[in-house]
Tab-separated table of C-alpha atoms and ligand atoms in Angstrom:
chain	number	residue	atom	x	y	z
G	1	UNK	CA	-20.097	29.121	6.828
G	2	UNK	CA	-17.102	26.429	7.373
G	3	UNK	CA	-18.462	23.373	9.463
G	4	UNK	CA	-15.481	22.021	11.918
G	5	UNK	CA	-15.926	18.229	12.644
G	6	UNK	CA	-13.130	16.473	15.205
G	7	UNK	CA	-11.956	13.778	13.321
G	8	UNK	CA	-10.667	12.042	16.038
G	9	UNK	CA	-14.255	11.200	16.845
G	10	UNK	CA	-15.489	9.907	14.096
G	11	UNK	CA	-15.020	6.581	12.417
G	12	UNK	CA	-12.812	5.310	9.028
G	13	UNK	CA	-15.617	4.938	6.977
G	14	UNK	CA	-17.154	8.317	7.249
G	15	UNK	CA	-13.795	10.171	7.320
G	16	UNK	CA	-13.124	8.513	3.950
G	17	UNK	CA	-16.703	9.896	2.394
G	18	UNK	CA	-16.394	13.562	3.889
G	19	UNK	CA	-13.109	14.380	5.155
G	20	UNK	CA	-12.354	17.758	2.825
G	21	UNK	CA	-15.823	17.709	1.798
G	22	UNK	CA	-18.229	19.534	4.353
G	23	UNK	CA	-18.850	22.280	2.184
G	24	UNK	CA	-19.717	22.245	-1.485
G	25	UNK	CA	-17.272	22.953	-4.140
G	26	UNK	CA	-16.984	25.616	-6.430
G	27	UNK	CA	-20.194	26.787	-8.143
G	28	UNK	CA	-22.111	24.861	-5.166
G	29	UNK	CA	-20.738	21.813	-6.767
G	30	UNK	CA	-21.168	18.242	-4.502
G	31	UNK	CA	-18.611	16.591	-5.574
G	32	UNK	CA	-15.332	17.892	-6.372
G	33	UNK	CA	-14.741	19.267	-9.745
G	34	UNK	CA	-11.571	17.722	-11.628
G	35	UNK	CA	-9.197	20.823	-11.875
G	36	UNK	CA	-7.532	20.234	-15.035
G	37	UNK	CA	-5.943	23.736	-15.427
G	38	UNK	CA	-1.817	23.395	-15.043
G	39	UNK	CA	-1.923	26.863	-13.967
G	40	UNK	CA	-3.288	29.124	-11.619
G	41	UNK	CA	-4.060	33.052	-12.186
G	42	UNK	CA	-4.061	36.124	-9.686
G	43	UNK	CA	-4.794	39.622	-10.106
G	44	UNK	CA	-2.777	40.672	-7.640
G	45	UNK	CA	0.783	40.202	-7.453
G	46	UNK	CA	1.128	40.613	-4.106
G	47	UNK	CA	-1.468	37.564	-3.447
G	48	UNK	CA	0.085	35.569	-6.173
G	49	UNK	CA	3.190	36.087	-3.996
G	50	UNK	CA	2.146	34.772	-0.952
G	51	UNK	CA	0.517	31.455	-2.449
G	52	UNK	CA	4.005	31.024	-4.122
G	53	UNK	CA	5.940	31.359	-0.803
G	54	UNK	CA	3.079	29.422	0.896
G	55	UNK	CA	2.134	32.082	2.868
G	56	UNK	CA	-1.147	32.026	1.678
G	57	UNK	CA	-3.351	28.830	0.816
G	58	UNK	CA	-3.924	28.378	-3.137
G	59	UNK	CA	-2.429	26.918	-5.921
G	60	UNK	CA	0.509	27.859	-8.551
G	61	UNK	CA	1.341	24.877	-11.042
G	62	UNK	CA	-0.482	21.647	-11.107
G	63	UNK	CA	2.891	19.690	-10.727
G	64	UNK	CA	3.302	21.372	-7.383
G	65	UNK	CA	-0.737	20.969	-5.625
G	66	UNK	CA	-3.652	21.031	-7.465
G	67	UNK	CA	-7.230	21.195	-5.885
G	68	UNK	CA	-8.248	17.697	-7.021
G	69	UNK	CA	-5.165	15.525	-5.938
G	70	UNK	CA	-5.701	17.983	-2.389
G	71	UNK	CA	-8.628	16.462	-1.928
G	72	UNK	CA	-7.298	13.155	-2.165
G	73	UNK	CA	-4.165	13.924	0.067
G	74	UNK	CA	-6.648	15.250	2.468
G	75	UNK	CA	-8.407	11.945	3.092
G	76	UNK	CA	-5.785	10.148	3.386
G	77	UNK	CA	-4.518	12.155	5.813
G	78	UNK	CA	-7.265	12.030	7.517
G	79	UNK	CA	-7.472	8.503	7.643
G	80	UNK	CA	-4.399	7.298	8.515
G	81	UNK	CA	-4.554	10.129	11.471
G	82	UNK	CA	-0.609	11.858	9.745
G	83	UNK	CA	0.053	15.430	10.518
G	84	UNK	CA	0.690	15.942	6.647
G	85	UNK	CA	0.372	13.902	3.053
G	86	UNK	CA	1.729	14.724	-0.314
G	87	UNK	CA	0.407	12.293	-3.447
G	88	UNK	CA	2.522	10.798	-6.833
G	89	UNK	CA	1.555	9.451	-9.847
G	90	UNK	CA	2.603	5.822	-8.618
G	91	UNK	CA	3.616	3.609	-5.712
G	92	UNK	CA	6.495	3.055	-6.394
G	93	UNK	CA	7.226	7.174	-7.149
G	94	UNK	CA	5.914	7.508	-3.516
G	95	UNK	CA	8.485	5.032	-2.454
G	96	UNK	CA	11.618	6.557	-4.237
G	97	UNK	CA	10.797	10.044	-3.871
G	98	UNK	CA	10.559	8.904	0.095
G	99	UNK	CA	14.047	6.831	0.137
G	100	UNK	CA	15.548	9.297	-2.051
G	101	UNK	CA	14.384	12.400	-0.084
G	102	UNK	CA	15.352	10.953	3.089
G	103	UNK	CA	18.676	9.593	2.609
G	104	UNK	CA	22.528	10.872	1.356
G	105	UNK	CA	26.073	8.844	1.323
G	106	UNK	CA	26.968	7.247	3.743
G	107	UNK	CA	23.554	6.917	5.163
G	108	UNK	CA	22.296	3.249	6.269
G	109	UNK	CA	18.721	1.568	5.847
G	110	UNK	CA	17.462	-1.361	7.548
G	111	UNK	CA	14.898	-3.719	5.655
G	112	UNK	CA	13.361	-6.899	5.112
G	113	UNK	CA	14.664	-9.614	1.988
G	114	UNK	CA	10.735	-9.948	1.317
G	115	UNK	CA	9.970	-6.109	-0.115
G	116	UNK	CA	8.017	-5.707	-2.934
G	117	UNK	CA	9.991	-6.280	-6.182
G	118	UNK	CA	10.754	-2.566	-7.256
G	119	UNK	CA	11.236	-1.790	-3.689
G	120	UNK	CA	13.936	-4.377	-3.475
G	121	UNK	CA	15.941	-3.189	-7.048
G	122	UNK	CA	16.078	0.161	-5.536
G	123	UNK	CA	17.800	-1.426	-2.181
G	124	UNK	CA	20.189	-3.731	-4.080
G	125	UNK	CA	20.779	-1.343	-7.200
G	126	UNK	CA	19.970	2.447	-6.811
G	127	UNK	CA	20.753	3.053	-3.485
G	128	UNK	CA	24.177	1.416	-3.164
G	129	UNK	CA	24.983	3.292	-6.465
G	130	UNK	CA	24.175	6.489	-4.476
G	131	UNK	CA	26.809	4.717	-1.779
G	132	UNK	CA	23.775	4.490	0.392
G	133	UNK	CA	24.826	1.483	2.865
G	134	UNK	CA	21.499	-1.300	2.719
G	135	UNK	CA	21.195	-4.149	4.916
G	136	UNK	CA	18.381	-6.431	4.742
G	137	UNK	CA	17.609	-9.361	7.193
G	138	UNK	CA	15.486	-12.355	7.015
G	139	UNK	CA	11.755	-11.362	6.699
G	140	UNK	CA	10.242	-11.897	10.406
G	141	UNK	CA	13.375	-12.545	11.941
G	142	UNK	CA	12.419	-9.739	14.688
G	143	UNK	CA	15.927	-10.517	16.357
G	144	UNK	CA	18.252	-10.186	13.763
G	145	UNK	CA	16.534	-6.635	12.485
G	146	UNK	CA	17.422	-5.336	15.983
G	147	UNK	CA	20.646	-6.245	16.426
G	148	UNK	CA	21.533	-4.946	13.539
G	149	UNK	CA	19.404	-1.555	13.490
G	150	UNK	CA	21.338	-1.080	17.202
G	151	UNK	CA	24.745	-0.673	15.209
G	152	UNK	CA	23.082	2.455	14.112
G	153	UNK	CA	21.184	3.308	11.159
G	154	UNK	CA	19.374	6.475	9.328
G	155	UNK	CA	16.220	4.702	8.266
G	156	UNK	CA	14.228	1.221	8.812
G	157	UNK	CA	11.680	0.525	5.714
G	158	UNK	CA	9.011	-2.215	6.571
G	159	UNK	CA	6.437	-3.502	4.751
G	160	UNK	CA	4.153	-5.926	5.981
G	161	UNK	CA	2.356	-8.216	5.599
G	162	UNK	CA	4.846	-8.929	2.721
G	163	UNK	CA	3.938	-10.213	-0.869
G	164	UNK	CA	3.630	-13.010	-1.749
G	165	UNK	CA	3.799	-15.039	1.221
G	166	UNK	CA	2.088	-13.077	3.737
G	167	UNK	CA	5.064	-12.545	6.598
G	168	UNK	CA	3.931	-10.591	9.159
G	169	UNK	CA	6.594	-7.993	10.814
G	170	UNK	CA	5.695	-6.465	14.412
G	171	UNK	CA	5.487	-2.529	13.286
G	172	UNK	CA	5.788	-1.376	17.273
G	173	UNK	CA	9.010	-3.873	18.448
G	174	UNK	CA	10.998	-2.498	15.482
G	175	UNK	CA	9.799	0.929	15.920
G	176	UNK	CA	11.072	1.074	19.337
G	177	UNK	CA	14.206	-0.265	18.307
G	178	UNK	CA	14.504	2.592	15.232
G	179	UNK	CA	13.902	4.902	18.053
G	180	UNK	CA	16.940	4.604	20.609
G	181	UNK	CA	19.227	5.045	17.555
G	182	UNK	CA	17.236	8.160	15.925
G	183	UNK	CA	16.253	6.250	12.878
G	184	UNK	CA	13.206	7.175	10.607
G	185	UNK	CA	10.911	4.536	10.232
G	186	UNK	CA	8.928	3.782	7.042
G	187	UNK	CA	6.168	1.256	6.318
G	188	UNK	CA	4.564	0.285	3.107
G	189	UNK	CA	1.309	-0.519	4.518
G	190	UNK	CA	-0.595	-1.176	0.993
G	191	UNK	CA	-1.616	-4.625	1.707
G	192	UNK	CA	-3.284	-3.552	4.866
G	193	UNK	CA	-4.745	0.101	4.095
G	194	UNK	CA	-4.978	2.178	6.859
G	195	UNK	CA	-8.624	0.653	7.784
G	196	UNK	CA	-6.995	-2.574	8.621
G	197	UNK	CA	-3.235	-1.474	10.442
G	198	UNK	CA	-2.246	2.158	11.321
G	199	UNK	CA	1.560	1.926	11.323
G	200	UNK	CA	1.742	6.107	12.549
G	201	UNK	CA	0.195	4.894	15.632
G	202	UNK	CA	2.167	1.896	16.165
G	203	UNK	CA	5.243	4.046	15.996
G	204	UNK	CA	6.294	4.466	12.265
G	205	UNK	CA	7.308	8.403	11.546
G	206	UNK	CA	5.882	7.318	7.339
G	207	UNK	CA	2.816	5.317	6.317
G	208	UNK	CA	2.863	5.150	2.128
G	209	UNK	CA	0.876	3.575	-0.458
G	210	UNK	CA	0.535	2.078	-4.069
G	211	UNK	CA	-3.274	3.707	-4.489
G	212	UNK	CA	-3.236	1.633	-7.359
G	213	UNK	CA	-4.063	-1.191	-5.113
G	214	UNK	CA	-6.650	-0.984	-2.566
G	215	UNK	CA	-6.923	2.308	-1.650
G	216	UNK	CA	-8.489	2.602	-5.887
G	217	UNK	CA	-9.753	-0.772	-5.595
G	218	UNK	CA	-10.806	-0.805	-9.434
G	219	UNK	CA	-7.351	-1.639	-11.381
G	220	UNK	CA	-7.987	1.490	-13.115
G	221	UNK	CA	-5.923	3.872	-11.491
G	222	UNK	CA	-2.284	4.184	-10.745
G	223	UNK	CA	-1.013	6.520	-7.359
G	224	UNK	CA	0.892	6.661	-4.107
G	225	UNK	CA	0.653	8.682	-1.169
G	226	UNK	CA	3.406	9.251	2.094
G	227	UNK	CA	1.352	10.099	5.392
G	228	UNK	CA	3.604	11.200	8.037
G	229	UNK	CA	4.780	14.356	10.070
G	230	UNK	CA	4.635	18.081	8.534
G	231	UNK	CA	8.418	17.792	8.870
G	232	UNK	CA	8.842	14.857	7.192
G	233	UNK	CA	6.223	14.944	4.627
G	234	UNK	CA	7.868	18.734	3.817
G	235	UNK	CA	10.831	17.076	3.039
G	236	UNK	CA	9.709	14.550	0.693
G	237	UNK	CA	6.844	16.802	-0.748
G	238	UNK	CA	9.741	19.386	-2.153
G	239	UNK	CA	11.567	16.308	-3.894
G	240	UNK	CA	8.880	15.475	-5.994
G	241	UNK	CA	7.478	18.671	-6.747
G	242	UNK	CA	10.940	19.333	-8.538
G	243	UNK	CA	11.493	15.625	-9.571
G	244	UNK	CA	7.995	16.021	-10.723
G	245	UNK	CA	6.430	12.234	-9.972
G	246	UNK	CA	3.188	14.312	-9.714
G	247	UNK	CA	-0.423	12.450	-9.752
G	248	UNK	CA	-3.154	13.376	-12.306
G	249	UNK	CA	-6.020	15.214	-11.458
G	250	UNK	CA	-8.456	12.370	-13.104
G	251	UNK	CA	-6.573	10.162	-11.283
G	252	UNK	CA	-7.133	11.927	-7.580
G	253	UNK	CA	-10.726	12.153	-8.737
G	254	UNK	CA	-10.823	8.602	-9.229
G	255	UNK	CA	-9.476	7.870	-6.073
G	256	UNK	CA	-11.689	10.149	-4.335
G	257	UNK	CA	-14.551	8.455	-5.285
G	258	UNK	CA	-12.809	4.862	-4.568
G	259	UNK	CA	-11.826	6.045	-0.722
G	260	UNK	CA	-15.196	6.611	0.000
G	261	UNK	CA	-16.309	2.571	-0.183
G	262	UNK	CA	-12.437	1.892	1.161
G	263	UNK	CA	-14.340	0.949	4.979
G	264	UNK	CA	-16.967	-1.009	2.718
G	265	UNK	CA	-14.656	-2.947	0.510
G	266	UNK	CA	-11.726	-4.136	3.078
G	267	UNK	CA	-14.210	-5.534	5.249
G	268	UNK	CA	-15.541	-7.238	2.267
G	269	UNK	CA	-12.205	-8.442	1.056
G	270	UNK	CA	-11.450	-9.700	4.934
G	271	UNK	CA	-14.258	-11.722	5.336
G	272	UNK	CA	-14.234	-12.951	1.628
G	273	UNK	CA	-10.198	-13.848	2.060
G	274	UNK	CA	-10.440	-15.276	5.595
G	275	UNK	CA	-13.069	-18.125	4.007
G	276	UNK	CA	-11.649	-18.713	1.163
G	277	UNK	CA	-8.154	-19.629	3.105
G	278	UNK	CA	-10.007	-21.761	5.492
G	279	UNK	CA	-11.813	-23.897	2.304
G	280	UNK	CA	-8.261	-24.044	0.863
G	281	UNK	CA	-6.317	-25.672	3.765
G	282	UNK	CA	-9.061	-27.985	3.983
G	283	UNK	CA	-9.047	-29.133	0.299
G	284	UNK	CA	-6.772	-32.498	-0.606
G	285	UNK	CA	-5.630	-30.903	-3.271
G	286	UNK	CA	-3.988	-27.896	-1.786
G	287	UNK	CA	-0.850	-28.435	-0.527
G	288	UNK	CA	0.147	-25.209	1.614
G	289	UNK	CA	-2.208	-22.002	2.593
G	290	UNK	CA	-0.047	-18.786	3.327
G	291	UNK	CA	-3.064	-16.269	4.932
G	292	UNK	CA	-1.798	-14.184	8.287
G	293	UNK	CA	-5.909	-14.628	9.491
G	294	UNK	CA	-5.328	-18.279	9.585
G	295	UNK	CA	-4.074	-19.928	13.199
G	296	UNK	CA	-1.726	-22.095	11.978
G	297	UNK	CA	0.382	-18.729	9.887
G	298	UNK	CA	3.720	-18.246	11.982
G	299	UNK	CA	2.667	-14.259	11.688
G	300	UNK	CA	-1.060	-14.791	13.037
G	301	UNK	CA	-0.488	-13.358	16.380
G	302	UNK	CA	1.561	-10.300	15.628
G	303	UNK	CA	-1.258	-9.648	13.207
G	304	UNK	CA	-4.075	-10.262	15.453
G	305	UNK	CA	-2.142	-7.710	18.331
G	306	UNK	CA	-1.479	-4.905	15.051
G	307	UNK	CA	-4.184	-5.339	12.596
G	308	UNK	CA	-8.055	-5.030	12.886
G	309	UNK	CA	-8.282	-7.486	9.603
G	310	UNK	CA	-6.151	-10.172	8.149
G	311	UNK	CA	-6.241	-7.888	3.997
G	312	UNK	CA	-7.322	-9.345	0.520
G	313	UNK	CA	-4.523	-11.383	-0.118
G	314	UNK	CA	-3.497	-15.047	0.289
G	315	UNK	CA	-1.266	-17.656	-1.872
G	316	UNK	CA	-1.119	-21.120	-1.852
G	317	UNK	CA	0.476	-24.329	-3.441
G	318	UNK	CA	-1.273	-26.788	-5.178
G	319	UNK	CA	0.032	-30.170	-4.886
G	320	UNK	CA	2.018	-30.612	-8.069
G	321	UNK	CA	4.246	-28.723	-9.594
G	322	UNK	CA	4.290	-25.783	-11.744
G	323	UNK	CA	2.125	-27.441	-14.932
G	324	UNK	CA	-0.218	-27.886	-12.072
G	325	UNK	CA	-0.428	-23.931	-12.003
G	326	UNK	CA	-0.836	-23.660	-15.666
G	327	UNK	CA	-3.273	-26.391	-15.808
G	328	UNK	CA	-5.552	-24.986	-13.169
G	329	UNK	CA	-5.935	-21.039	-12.865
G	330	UNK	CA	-7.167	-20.857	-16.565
G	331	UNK	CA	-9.854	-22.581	-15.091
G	332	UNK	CA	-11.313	-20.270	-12.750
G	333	UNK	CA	-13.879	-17.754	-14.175
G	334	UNK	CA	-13.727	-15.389	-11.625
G	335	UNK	CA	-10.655	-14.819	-11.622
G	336	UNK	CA	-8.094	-12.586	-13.992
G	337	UNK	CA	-4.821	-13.980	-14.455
G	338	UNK	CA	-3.089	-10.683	-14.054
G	339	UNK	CA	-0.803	-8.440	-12.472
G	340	UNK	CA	-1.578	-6.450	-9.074
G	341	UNK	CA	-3.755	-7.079	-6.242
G	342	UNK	CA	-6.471	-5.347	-4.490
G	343	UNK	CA	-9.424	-4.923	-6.959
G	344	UNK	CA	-13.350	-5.430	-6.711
G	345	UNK	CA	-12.936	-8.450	-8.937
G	346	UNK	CA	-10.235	-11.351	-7.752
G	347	UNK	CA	-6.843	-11.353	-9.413
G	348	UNK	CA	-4.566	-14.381	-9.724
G	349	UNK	CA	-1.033	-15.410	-10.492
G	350	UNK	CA	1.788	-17.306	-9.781
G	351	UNK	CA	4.700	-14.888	-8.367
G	352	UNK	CA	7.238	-16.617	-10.506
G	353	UNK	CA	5.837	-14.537	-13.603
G	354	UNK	CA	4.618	-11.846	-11.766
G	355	UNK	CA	6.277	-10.217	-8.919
G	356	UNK	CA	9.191	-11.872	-8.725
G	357	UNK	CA	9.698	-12.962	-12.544
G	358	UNK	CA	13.429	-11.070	-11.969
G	359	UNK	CA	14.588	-13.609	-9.626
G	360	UNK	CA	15.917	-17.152	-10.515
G	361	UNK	CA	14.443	-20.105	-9.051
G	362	UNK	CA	16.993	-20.339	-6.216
G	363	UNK	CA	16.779	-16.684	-5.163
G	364	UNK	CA	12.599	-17.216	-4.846
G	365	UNK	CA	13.688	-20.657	-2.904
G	366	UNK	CA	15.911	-19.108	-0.596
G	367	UNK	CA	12.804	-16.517	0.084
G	368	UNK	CA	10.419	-19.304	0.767
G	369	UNK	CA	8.626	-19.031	-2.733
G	370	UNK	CA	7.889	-22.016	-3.916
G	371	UNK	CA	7.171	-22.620	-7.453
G	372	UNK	CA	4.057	-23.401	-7.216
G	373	UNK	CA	2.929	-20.626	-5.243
G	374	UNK	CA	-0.205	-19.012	-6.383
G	375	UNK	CA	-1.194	-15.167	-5.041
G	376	UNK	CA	-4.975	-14.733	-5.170
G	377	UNK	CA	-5.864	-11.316	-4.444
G	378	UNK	CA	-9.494	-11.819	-3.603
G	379	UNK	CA	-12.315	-9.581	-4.692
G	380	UNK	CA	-15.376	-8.505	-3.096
G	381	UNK	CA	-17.537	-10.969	-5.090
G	382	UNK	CA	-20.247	-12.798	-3.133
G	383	UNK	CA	-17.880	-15.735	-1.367
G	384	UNK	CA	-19.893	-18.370	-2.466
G	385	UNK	CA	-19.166	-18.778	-5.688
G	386	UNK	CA	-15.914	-17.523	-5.357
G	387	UNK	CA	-15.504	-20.786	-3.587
G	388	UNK	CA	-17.747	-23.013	-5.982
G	389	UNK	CA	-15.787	-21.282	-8.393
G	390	UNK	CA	-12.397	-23.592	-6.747
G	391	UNK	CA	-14.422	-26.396	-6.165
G	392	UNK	CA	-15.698	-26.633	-10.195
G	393	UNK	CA	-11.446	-25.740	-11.126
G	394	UNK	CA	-9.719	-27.987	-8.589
G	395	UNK	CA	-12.287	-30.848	-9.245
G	396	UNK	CA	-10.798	-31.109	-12.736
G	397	UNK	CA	-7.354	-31.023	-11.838
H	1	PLP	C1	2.159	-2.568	-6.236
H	1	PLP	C2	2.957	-2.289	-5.034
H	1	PLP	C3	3.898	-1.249	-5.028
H	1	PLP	C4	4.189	-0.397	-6.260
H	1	PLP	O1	3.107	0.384	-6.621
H	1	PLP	P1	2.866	0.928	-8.130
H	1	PLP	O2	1.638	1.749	-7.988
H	1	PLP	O3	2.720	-0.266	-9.004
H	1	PLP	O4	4.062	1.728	-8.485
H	1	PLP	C5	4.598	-1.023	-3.865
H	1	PLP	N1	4.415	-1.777	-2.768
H	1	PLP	C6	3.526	-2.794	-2.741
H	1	PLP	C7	3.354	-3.579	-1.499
H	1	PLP	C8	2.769	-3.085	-3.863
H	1	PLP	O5	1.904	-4.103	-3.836
């Protein structure tokens, strides 16, 4: 017997733990088995037929769909509230396969100067090669992105709040604007995950994702997924099953069994990130505090209006310079001085060798990065000695 739930009833949390999972598995299996077969046999050819036209539900070739990475696709679906989701093996796969699905010569995008680092090469480099037309405007500068997306425009790509400085970008204004000239709107809503900012219901046609960030939560995973419209999704789902970006089947598993404390953890990472940016802008020896959750953040109130909490993620200068840096993160023991964001355990490092060690000092100045800057990605460790964990490291500085 098939149990029916109505989703829309029921909150993030519990979508994430049983979305595709009312019934048991195969061989009355709990949890869902890692399918590691790359293909799938039939007995009859006329069946096999039908799967491979899509006529009838199954599977073919693991590069295509495969029952594990389903599973995955389906909570996400789920719970970001999208018609249809397709999964890659990385964020930034997600993110190409979408632009490149999407768009043709001649075509124009709309974006920010603040997108995440691979994001941007493929707007200044790949794109144009592909004489795809790419304009990008001042991060925040709500104004200037209109006027221009009104000249006309395929597709607007947001992401928000952007790395490293947390610049907040109102999803619905610019949606509306993408609208009256038929553009496709995309948002890269990693730093927020769908439990804190739902950019399909604030007007966006494509919510995606680096899974390798919060939505695995563990650093030991990489992913993507696009969430949008069957249409869409179709579209970009066909591209990668022939470019073949295609996620593993350990790695859906993994993810699987990350979604289901995603409600658990962001809350976690909210509260933890909202005090520790309130101790920092009180501390003499921090100079600046970039955190959207904070009053005094020129992005608080479109945040408070689109998100339900402020993410993991806050940077900050020290005051000093960049020995400064290098004298003090070594110091904290909670921390890994590492790539990425969006882990159990805090992660810290100064954008100038992480991500945006391809820019020269004056490009990061003329985004607002200051040298100094630090990106803390904090964990879900208890907050109190995250922040006795500054106190000890700043007191020696
Ligand atoms: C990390 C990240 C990506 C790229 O994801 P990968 O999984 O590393 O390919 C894209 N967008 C944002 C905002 C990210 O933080």
């Amino acid at each position: 017997m098939s149990k029916k739930v109505n989703w829309n009833e029921v909150s993030e949390g519990t979508k994430a733990i049983w979305s595709g999972e009312l019934d048991c598995f195969q061989d009355h299996a709990s949890q869902m088995p890692v399918v590691l077969s790359v293909a799938y046999g039939y007995e009859d050819l006329d069946e096999w037929y039908d799967v491979a036209l899509g006529k009838k539900k199954g599977h073919i070739y693991s590069r295509n769909t495969n029952p594990t990475m389903e599973l995955f696709e389906e909570k996400m679906r789920i719970i970001e509230n999208a018609e249809a989701s397709t999964s890659f093996a990385t964020g930034m796969a997600a993110i190409s396969n979408t632009l490149f699905a999407l768009l043709k010569p001649n075509d124009k995008v709309v974006s920010i100067k603040d997108s995440y680092g691979g994001t941007s090469k493929i707007f200044l480099d790949f794109l144009p090669k592909n004489n795809v037309n790419v304009v990008l405007c001042e991060t925040g500068n709500h104004e200037e992105m209109e006027a221009e997306i009104a000249k006309g425009c395929t597709l607007v790509y947001l992401e928000t709040p952007t790395n490293p400085t947390l610049k907040v970008i109102d999803i619905e204004r610019i949606s509306k604007a993408a609208k009256k000239v038929g553009a496709i709107v995309v948002v890269d809503n990693t730093f927020s995950t769908p439990i804190n900012q739902k950019p399909l219901e604030l007007g966006a046609d494509i919510s995606l994702h680096s899974a390798t960030k919060f939505l695995g939560g563990h650093s030991d995973a990489t992913g993507g997924i696009v969430c949008g419209s069957k249409e869409l999704v179709k579209q970009i789902y066909h591209y990668r099953e022939i470019t073949g970006a295609t996620m593993h089947p350990l790695t859906a598993y993994l993810l699987v069994r990350s979604l289901k404390t995603l409600e658990l953890r962001i809350q976690r990472h909210n509260d933890n990130a909202l005090r520790l940016a309130q101790y920092l802008s009180r501390h003499k020896k921090i100079d600046q505090v970039f955190y959207p959750g904070l009053e005094t953040h020129p992005g608080h109130k479109i945040a408070k209006e689109q998100m339900n909490g402020y993410g993991g993620v806050l940077s900050f200068t020290l005051k000093g310079d960049y020995n400064t840096v290098k004298e003090f993160l070594p110091k904290l023991n909670f921390a890994h001085m590492a790539a990425s964001l969006g882990a159990v355990g805090s992660l810290a490092g100064p954008p100038k060798t992480t991500s945006h060690v391809e820019l020269t000092e004056k490009e990061r100045e003329q985004l607002g990065i200051p040298e100094s800057l630090i990106r803390y990605s904090v964990g879900v460790e208890n907050i109190e000695d995250l922040i006795d964990d500054f106190d000890k490291a700043l007191s020696q500085i």
